[in-house]
Short mmCIF file of C-alpha atoms and ligand atoms in Angstrom, two decimals:
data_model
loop_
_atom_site.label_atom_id
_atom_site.label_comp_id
_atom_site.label_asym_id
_atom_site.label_seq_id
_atom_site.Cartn_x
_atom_site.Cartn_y
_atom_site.Cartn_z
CA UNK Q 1207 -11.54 37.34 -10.28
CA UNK Q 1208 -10.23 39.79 -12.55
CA UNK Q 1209 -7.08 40.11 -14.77
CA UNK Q 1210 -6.05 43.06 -12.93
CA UNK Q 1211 -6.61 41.17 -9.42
CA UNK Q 1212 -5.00 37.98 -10.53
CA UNK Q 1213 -5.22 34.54 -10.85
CA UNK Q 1214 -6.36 32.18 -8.02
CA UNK Q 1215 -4.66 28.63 -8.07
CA UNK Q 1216 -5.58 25.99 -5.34
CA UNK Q 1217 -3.33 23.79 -4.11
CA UNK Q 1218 -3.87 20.37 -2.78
CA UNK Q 1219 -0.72 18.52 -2.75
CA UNK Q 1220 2.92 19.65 -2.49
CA UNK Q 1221 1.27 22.91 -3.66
CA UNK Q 1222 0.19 23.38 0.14
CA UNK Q 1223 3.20 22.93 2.26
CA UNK Q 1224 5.96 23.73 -0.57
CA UNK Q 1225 4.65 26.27 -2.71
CA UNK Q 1226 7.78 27.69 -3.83
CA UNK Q 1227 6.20 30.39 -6.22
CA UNK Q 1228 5.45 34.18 -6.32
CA UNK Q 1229 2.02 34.83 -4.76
CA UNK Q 1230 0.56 38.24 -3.08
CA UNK Q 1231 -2.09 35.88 -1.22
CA UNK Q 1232 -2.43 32.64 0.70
CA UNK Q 1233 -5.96 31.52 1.80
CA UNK Q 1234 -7.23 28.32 3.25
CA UNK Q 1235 -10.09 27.18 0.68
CA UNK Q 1236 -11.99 23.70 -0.17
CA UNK Q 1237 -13.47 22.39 -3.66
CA UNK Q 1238 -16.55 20.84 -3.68
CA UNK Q 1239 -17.00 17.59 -5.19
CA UNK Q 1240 -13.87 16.13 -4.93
CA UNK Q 1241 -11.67 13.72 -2.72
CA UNK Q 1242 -8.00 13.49 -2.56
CA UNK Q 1243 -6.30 10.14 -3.12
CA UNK Q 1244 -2.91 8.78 -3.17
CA UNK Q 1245 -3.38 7.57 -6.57
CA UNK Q 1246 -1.24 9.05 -9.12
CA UNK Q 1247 2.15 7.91 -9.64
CA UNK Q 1248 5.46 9.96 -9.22
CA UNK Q 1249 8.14 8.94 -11.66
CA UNK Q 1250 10.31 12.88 -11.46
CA UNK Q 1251 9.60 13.94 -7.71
CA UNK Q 1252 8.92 11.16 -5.19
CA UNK Q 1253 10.00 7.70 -7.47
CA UNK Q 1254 11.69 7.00 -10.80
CA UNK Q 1255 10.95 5.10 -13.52
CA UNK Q 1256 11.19 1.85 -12.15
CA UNK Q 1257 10.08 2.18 -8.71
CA UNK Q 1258 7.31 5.82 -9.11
CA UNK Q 1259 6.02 7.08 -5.49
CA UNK Q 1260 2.93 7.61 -5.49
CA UNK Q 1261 1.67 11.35 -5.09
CA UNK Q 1262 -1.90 12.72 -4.78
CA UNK Q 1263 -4.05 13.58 -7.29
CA UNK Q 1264 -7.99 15.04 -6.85
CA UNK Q 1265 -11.27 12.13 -7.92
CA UNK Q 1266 -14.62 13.55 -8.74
CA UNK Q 1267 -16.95 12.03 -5.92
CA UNK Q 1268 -20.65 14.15 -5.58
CA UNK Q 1269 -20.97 15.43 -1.92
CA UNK Q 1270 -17.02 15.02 -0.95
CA UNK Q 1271 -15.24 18.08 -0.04
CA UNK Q 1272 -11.36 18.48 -0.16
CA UNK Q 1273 -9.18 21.49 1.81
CA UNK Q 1274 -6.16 22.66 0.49
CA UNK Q 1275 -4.82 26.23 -0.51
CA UNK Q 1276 -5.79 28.91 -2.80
CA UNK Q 1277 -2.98 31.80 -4.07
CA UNK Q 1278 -3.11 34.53 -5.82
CA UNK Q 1279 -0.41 35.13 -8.51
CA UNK Q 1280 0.01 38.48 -9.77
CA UNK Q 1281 -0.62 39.30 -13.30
CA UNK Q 1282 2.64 40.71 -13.63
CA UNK Q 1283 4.06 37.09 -12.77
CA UNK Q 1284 1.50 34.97 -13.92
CA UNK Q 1285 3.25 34.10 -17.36
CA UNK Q 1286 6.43 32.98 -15.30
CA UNK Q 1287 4.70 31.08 -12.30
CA UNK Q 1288 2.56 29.15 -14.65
CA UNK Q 1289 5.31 28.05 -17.15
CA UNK Q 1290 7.32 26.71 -13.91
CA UNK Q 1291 4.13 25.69 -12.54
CA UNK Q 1292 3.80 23.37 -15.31
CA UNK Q 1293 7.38 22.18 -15.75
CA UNK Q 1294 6.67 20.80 -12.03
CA UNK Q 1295 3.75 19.57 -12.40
CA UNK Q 1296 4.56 17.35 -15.58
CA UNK Q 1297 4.43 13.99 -14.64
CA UNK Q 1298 0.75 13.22 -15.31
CA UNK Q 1299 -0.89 16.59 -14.73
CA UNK Q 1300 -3.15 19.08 -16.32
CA UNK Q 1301 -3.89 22.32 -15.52
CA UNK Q 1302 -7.75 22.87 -15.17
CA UNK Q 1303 -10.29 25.33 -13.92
CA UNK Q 1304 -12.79 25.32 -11.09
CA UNK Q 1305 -14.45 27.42 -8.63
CA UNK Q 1306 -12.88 27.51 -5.29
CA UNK Q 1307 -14.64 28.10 -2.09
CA UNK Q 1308 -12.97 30.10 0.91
CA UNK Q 1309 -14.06 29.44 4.45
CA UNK Q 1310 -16.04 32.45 6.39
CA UNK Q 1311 -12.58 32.63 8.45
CA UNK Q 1312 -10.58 33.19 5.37
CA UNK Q 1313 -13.15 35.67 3.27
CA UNK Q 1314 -11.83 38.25 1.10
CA UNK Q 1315 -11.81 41.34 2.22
CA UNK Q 1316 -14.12 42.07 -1.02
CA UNK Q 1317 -16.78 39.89 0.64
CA UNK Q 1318 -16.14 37.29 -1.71
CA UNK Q 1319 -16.97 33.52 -1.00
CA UNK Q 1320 -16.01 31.48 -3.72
CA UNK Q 1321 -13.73 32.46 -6.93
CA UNK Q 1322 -12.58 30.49 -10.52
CA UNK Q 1323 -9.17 28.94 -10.02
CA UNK Q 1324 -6.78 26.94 -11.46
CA UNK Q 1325 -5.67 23.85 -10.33
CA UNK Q 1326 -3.17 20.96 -11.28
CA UNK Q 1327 -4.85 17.57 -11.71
CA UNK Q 1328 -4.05 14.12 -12.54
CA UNK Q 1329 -6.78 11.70 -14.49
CA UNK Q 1330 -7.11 8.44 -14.87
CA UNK Q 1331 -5.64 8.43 -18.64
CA UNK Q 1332 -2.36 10.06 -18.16
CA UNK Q 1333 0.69 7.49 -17.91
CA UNK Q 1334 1.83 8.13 -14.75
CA UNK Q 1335 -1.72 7.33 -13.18
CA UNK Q 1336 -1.61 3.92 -10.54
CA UNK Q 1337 -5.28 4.14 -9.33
CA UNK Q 1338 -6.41 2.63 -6.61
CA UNK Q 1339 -4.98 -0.03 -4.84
CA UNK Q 1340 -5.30 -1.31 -0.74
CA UNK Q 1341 -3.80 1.28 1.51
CA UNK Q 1342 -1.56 -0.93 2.89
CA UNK Q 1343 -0.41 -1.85 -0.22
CA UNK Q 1344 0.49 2.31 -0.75
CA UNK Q 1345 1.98 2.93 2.44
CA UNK Q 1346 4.82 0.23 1.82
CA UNK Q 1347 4.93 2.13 -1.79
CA UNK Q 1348 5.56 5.90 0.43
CA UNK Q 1349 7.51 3.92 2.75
CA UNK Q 1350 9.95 2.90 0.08
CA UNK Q 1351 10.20 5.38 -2.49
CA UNK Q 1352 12.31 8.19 -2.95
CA UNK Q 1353 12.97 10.38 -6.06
CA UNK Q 1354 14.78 13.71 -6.87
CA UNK Q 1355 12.90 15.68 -4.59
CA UNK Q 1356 12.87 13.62 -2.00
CA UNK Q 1357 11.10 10.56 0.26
CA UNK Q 1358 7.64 9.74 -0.56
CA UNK Q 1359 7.63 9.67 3.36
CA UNK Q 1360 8.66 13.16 3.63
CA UNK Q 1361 5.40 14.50 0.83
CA UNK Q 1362 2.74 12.58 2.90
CA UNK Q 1363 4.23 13.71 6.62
CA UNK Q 1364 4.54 17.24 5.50
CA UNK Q 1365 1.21 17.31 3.56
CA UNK Q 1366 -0.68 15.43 6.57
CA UNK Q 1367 1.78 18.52 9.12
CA UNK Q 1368 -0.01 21.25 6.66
CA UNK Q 1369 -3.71 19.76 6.70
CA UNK Q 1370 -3.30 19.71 10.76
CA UNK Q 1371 -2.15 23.32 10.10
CA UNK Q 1372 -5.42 23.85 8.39
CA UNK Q 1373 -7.71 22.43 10.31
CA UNK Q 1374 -8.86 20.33 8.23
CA UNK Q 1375 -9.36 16.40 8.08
CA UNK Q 1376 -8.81 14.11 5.38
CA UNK Q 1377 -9.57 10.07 6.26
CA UNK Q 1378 -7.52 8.93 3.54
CA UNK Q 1379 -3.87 11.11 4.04
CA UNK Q 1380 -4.38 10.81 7.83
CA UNK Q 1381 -4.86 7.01 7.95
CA UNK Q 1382 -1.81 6.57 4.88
CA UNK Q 1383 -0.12 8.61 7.65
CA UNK Q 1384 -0.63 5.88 10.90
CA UNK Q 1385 0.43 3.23 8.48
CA UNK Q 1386 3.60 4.42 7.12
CA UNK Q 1387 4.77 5.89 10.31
CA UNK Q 1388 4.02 2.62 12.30
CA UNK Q 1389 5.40 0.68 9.36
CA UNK Q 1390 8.47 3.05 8.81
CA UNK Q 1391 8.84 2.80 12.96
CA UNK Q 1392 8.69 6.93 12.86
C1 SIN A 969 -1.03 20.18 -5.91
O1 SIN A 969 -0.27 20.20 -4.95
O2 SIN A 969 -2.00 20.93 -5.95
C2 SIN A 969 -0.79 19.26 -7.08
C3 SIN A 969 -0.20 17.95 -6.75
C4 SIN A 969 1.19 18.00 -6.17
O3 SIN A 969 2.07 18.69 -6.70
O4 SIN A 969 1.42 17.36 -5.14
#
Protein backbone atom coordinates (compact mmCIF):
# COMPACT_ATOMS: atom_id res chain seq x y z
CA UNK A 1 0.00 0.00 0.00
CA UNK A 2 1.01 3.35 -0.80
CA UNK A 3 -0.21 6.91 0.10
CA UNK A 4 -0.89 7.59 -3.39
CA UNK A 5 -2.91 4.13 -3.77
CA UNK A 6 -4.76 4.51 -0.54
CA UNK A 7 -5.67 3.12 2.50
CA UNK A 8 -7.06 -0.46 2.90
CA UNK A 9 -9.65 -0.87 5.85
CA UNK A 10 -11.27 -4.35 6.53
CA UNK A 11 -14.45 -4.70 7.62
CA UNK A 12 -15.94 -7.37 9.73
CA UNK A 13 -19.08 -6.21 11.19
CA UNK A 14 -21.66 -3.64 10.02
CA UNK A 15 -18.60 -2.51 8.00
CA UNK A 16 -19.51 -5.48 5.52
CA UNK A 17 -23.10 -5.19 4.64
CA UNK A 18 -23.54 -1.28 5.50
CA UNK A 19 -20.51 0.40 4.60
CA UNK A 20 -21.88 3.68 3.98
CA UNK A 21 -18.45 5.41 3.11
CA UNK A 22 -16.45 6.63 0.04
CA UNK A 23 -14.32 3.74 -1.29
CA UNK A 24 -12.80 3.18 -5.03
CA UNK A 25 -12.52 -0.69 -4.05
CA UNK A 26 -14.40 -3.55 -2.43
CA UNK A 27 -12.60 -6.94 -2.03
CA UNK A 28 -13.49 -10.04 -0.15
CA UNK A 29 -10.37 -10.62 2.29
CA UNK A 30 -9.71 -12.72 5.70
CA UNK A 31 -7.25 -11.90 8.76
CA UNK A 32 -5.39 -14.46 10.12
CA UNK A 33 -5.44 -15.13 13.68
CA UNK A 34 -8.55 -13.98 14.67
CA UNK A 35 -12.27 -15.09 15.39
CA UNK A 36 -15.30 -13.01 15.41
CA UNK A 37 -17.57 -13.00 18.47
CA UNK A 38 -20.68 -11.44 19.55
CA UNK A 39 -19.03 -10.01 22.46
CA UNK A 40 -18.87 -6.38 22.60
CA UNK A 41 -21.67 -4.41 23.76
CA UNK A 42 -23.74 -1.76 21.76
CA UNK A 43 -24.97 1.09 23.90
CA UNK A 44 -25.34 3.98 20.48
CA UNK A 45 -26.31 1.52 17.52
CA UNK A 46 -28.05 -1.73 18.44
CA UNK A 47 -28.99 -1.04 22.55
CA UNK A 48 -28.88 1.91 24.95
CA UNK A 49 -27.60 2.42 28.06
CA UNK A 50 -29.66 0.29 30.00
CA UNK A 51 -30.42 -2.52 27.82
CA UNK A 52 -26.74 -2.43 25.09
CA UNK A 53 -27.11 -5.07 22.05
CA UNK A 54 -24.50 -6.78 21.69
CA UNK A 55 -22.36 -6.23 18.38
CA UNK A 56 -19.23 -8.07 17.15
CA UNK A 57 -15.97 -7.40 17.88
CA UNK A 58 -12.58 -9.52 16.52
CA UNK A 59 -10.52 -12.09 19.60
CA UNK A 60 -6.97 -13.04 18.95
CA UNK A 61 -7.13 -16.98 18.70
CA UNK A 62 -3.64 -18.61 16.83
CA UNK A 63 -4.78 -20.68 13.73
CA UNK A 64 -8.51 -19.02 13.45
CA UNK A 65 -9.26 -17.22 10.36
CA UNK A 66 -12.09 -14.55 10.01
CA UNK A 67 -13.71 -13.21 6.36
CA UNK A 68 -14.97 -9.97 6.06
CA UNK A 69 -14.23 -6.97 3.62
CA UNK A 70 -11.34 -4.92 2.70
CA UNK A 71 -11.85 -1.11 0.95
CA UNK A 72 -9.87 1.12 -0.35
CA UNK A 73 -10.41 4.82 0.60
CA UNK A 74 -8.88 7.34 -1.49
CA UNK A 75 -6.31 9.62 -0.19
CA UNK A 76 -8.19 12.46 -1.25
CA UNK A 77 -11.04 11.24 1.24
CA UNK A 78 -9.22 9.50 3.70
CA UNK A 79 -9.16 12.48 6.30
CA UNK A 80 -13.09 12.64 6.01
CA UNK A 81 -13.95 8.77 5.96
CA UNK A 82 -11.78 8.17 8.92
CA UNK A 83 -13.06 11.06 11.16
CA UNK A 84 -16.76 9.60 10.43
CA UNK A 85 -15.33 6.29 10.58
CA UNK A 86 -14.50 6.91 14.06
CA UNK A 87 -17.51 8.94 15.21
CA UNK A 88 -19.34 5.45 14.30
CA UNK A 89 -17.31 3.36 15.59
CA UNK A 90 -17.13 5.01 19.19
CA UNK A 91 -18.73 2.89 21.45
CA UNK A 92 -15.78 0.71 22.55
CA UNK A 93 -13.58 0.74 19.46
CA UNK A 94 -10.10 1.44 18.33
CA UNK A 95 -8.76 1.83 15.21
CA UNK A 96 -5.72 -0.57 14.65
CA UNK A 97 -3.47 -1.93 11.97
CA UNK A 98 -2.96 -5.35 10.46
CA UNK A 99 -2.14 -7.11 7.37
CA UNK A 100 -5.03 -8.29 5.40
CA UNK A 101 -5.06 -11.24 3.17
CA UNK A 102 -7.18 -11.32 -0.20
CA UNK A 103 -8.35 -14.61 -1.60
CA UNK A 104 -6.70 -15.84 -5.13
CA UNK A 105 -10.39 -14.96 -6.51
CA UNK A 106 -10.19 -11.46 -5.30
CA UNK A 107 -6.22 -10.61 -6.13
CA UNK A 108 -5.22 -7.27 -7.09
CA UNK A 109 -4.68 -6.69 -10.28
CA UNK A 110 -0.97 -5.68 -9.03
CA UNK A 111 -0.52 -9.36 -8.09
CA UNK A 112 -0.77 -8.52 -4.63
CA UNK A 113 -1.84 -11.10 -1.88
CA UNK A 114 -1.95 -9.59 1.30
CA UNK A 115 -1.75 -5.64 2.23
CA UNK A 116 -1.54 -3.40 5.84
CA UNK A 117 -5.03 -2.26 6.77
CA UNK A 118 -6.89 -0.68 9.18
CA UNK A 119 -9.45 -2.04 11.09
CA UNK A 120 -11.97 -1.09 13.97
CA UNK A 121 -11.66 -3.30 17.06
CA UNK A 122 -13.11 -3.71 20.36
CA UNK A 123 -10.86 -5.16 23.52
CA UNK A 124 -11.58 -6.50 26.44
CA UNK A 125 -10.82 -3.11 28.52
CA UNK A 126 -13.05 -0.69 26.83
CA UNK A 127 -16.49 -0.05 28.76
CA UNK A 128 -18.75 -1.15 26.43
CA UNK A 129 -17.06 -4.74 26.31
CA UNK A 130 -19.71 -7.85 27.66
CA UNK A 131 -17.38 -10.83 26.89
CA UNK A 132 -18.42 -13.96 26.65
CA UNK A 133 -21.39 -15.37 27.84
CA UNK A 134 -23.69 -18.81 26.63
CA UNK A 135 -25.07 -18.25 23.18
CA UNK A 136 -28.32 -18.71 24.20
CA UNK A 137 -27.97 -16.34 26.67
CA UNK A 138 -26.90 -13.66 23.50
CA UNK A 139 -29.46 -14.57 21.17
CA UNK A 140 -32.34 -13.54 23.70
CA UNK A 141 -29.92 -10.29 24.13
CA UNK A 142 -30.18 -9.75 19.74
CA UNK A 143 -33.59 -10.91 20.05
CA UNK A 144 -34.52 -8.07 22.33
CA UNK A 145 -32.52 -5.17 21.70
CA UNK A 146 -32.91 -2.37 19.58
CA UNK A 147 -31.06 1.03 19.48
CA UNK A 148 -30.87 4.10 17.12
CA UNK A 149 -29.84 2.26 14.27
CA UNK A 150 -31.88 -0.33 14.53
CA UNK A 151 -32.74 -4.22 15.85
CA UNK A 152 -29.91 -6.18 17.07
CA UNK A 153 -31.92 -8.79 14.94
CA UNK A 154 -31.60 -6.85 11.87
CA UNK A 155 -27.14 -6.47 12.39
CA UNK A 156 -26.81 -10.30 12.88
CA UNK A 157 -29.45 -11.34 9.84
CA UNK A 158 -27.85 -8.91 7.53
CA UNK A 159 -24.23 -9.68 8.63
CA UNK A 160 -24.95 -13.63 8.55
CA UNK A 161 -27.07 -12.46 4.51
CA UNK A 162 -23.43 -10.79 3.65
CA UNK A 163 -21.09 -13.76 4.95
CA UNK A 164 -23.49 -16.20 2.72
CA UNK A 165 -22.75 -13.51 0.07
CA UNK A 166 -19.13 -14.20 0.65
CA UNK A 167 -18.83 -17.49 0.81
CA UNK A 168 -17.63 -17.73 3.75
CA UNK A 169 -18.59 -19.61 7.10
CA UNK A 170 -18.48 -18.46 10.49
CA UNK A 171 -19.78 -21.23 13.38
CA UNK A 172 -20.42 -18.66 15.78
CA UNK A 173 -22.74 -15.79 13.61
CA UNK A 174 -24.38 -18.72 11.77
CA UNK A 175 -25.43 -20.72 14.87
CA UNK A 176 -26.42 -16.99 16.87
CA UNK A 177 -28.41 -16.89 13.60
CA UNK A 178 -30.65 -20.50 14.06
CA UNK A 179 -31.20 -19.38 17.59
CA UNK A 180 -32.57 -16.00 17.29
CA UNK A 181 -34.57 -16.75 14.27
CA UNK A 182 -36.17 -19.92 15.89
CA UNK A 183 -36.46 -17.95 19.11
CA UNK A 184 -37.73 -14.67 17.37
CA UNK A 185 -40.21 -17.27 15.26
CA UNK A 186 -38.55 -15.54 11.89
C1 LIG B 1 -16.64 -3.63 11.57
O1 LIG B 1 -17.72 -3.77 11.00
O2 LIG B 1 -15.59 -3.89 10.99
C2 LIG B 1 -16.56 -3.09 12.98
C3 LIG B 1 -17.67 -3.50 13.87
C4 LIG B 1 -19.04 -3.00 13.48
O3 LIG B 1 -19.21 -1.81 13.18
O4 LIG B 1 -19.97 -3.81 13.43
Amino acid sequence: MSQETGIWLFGYGSLVWRPEFAHVERRPAHVDGWTRRFWQGSTDHRGVPDDPGRVVTLIAEPGARCHGVAYLVAPATAAEVFAGLDHRERGGYARVELQVHFPSSSARPDGATSAPARMYLATHDNPNYLGDAPLPAIAQQIARCRGPSGTNVEYLLRLADALRDLGAVDDHVFELERLVRAHASL
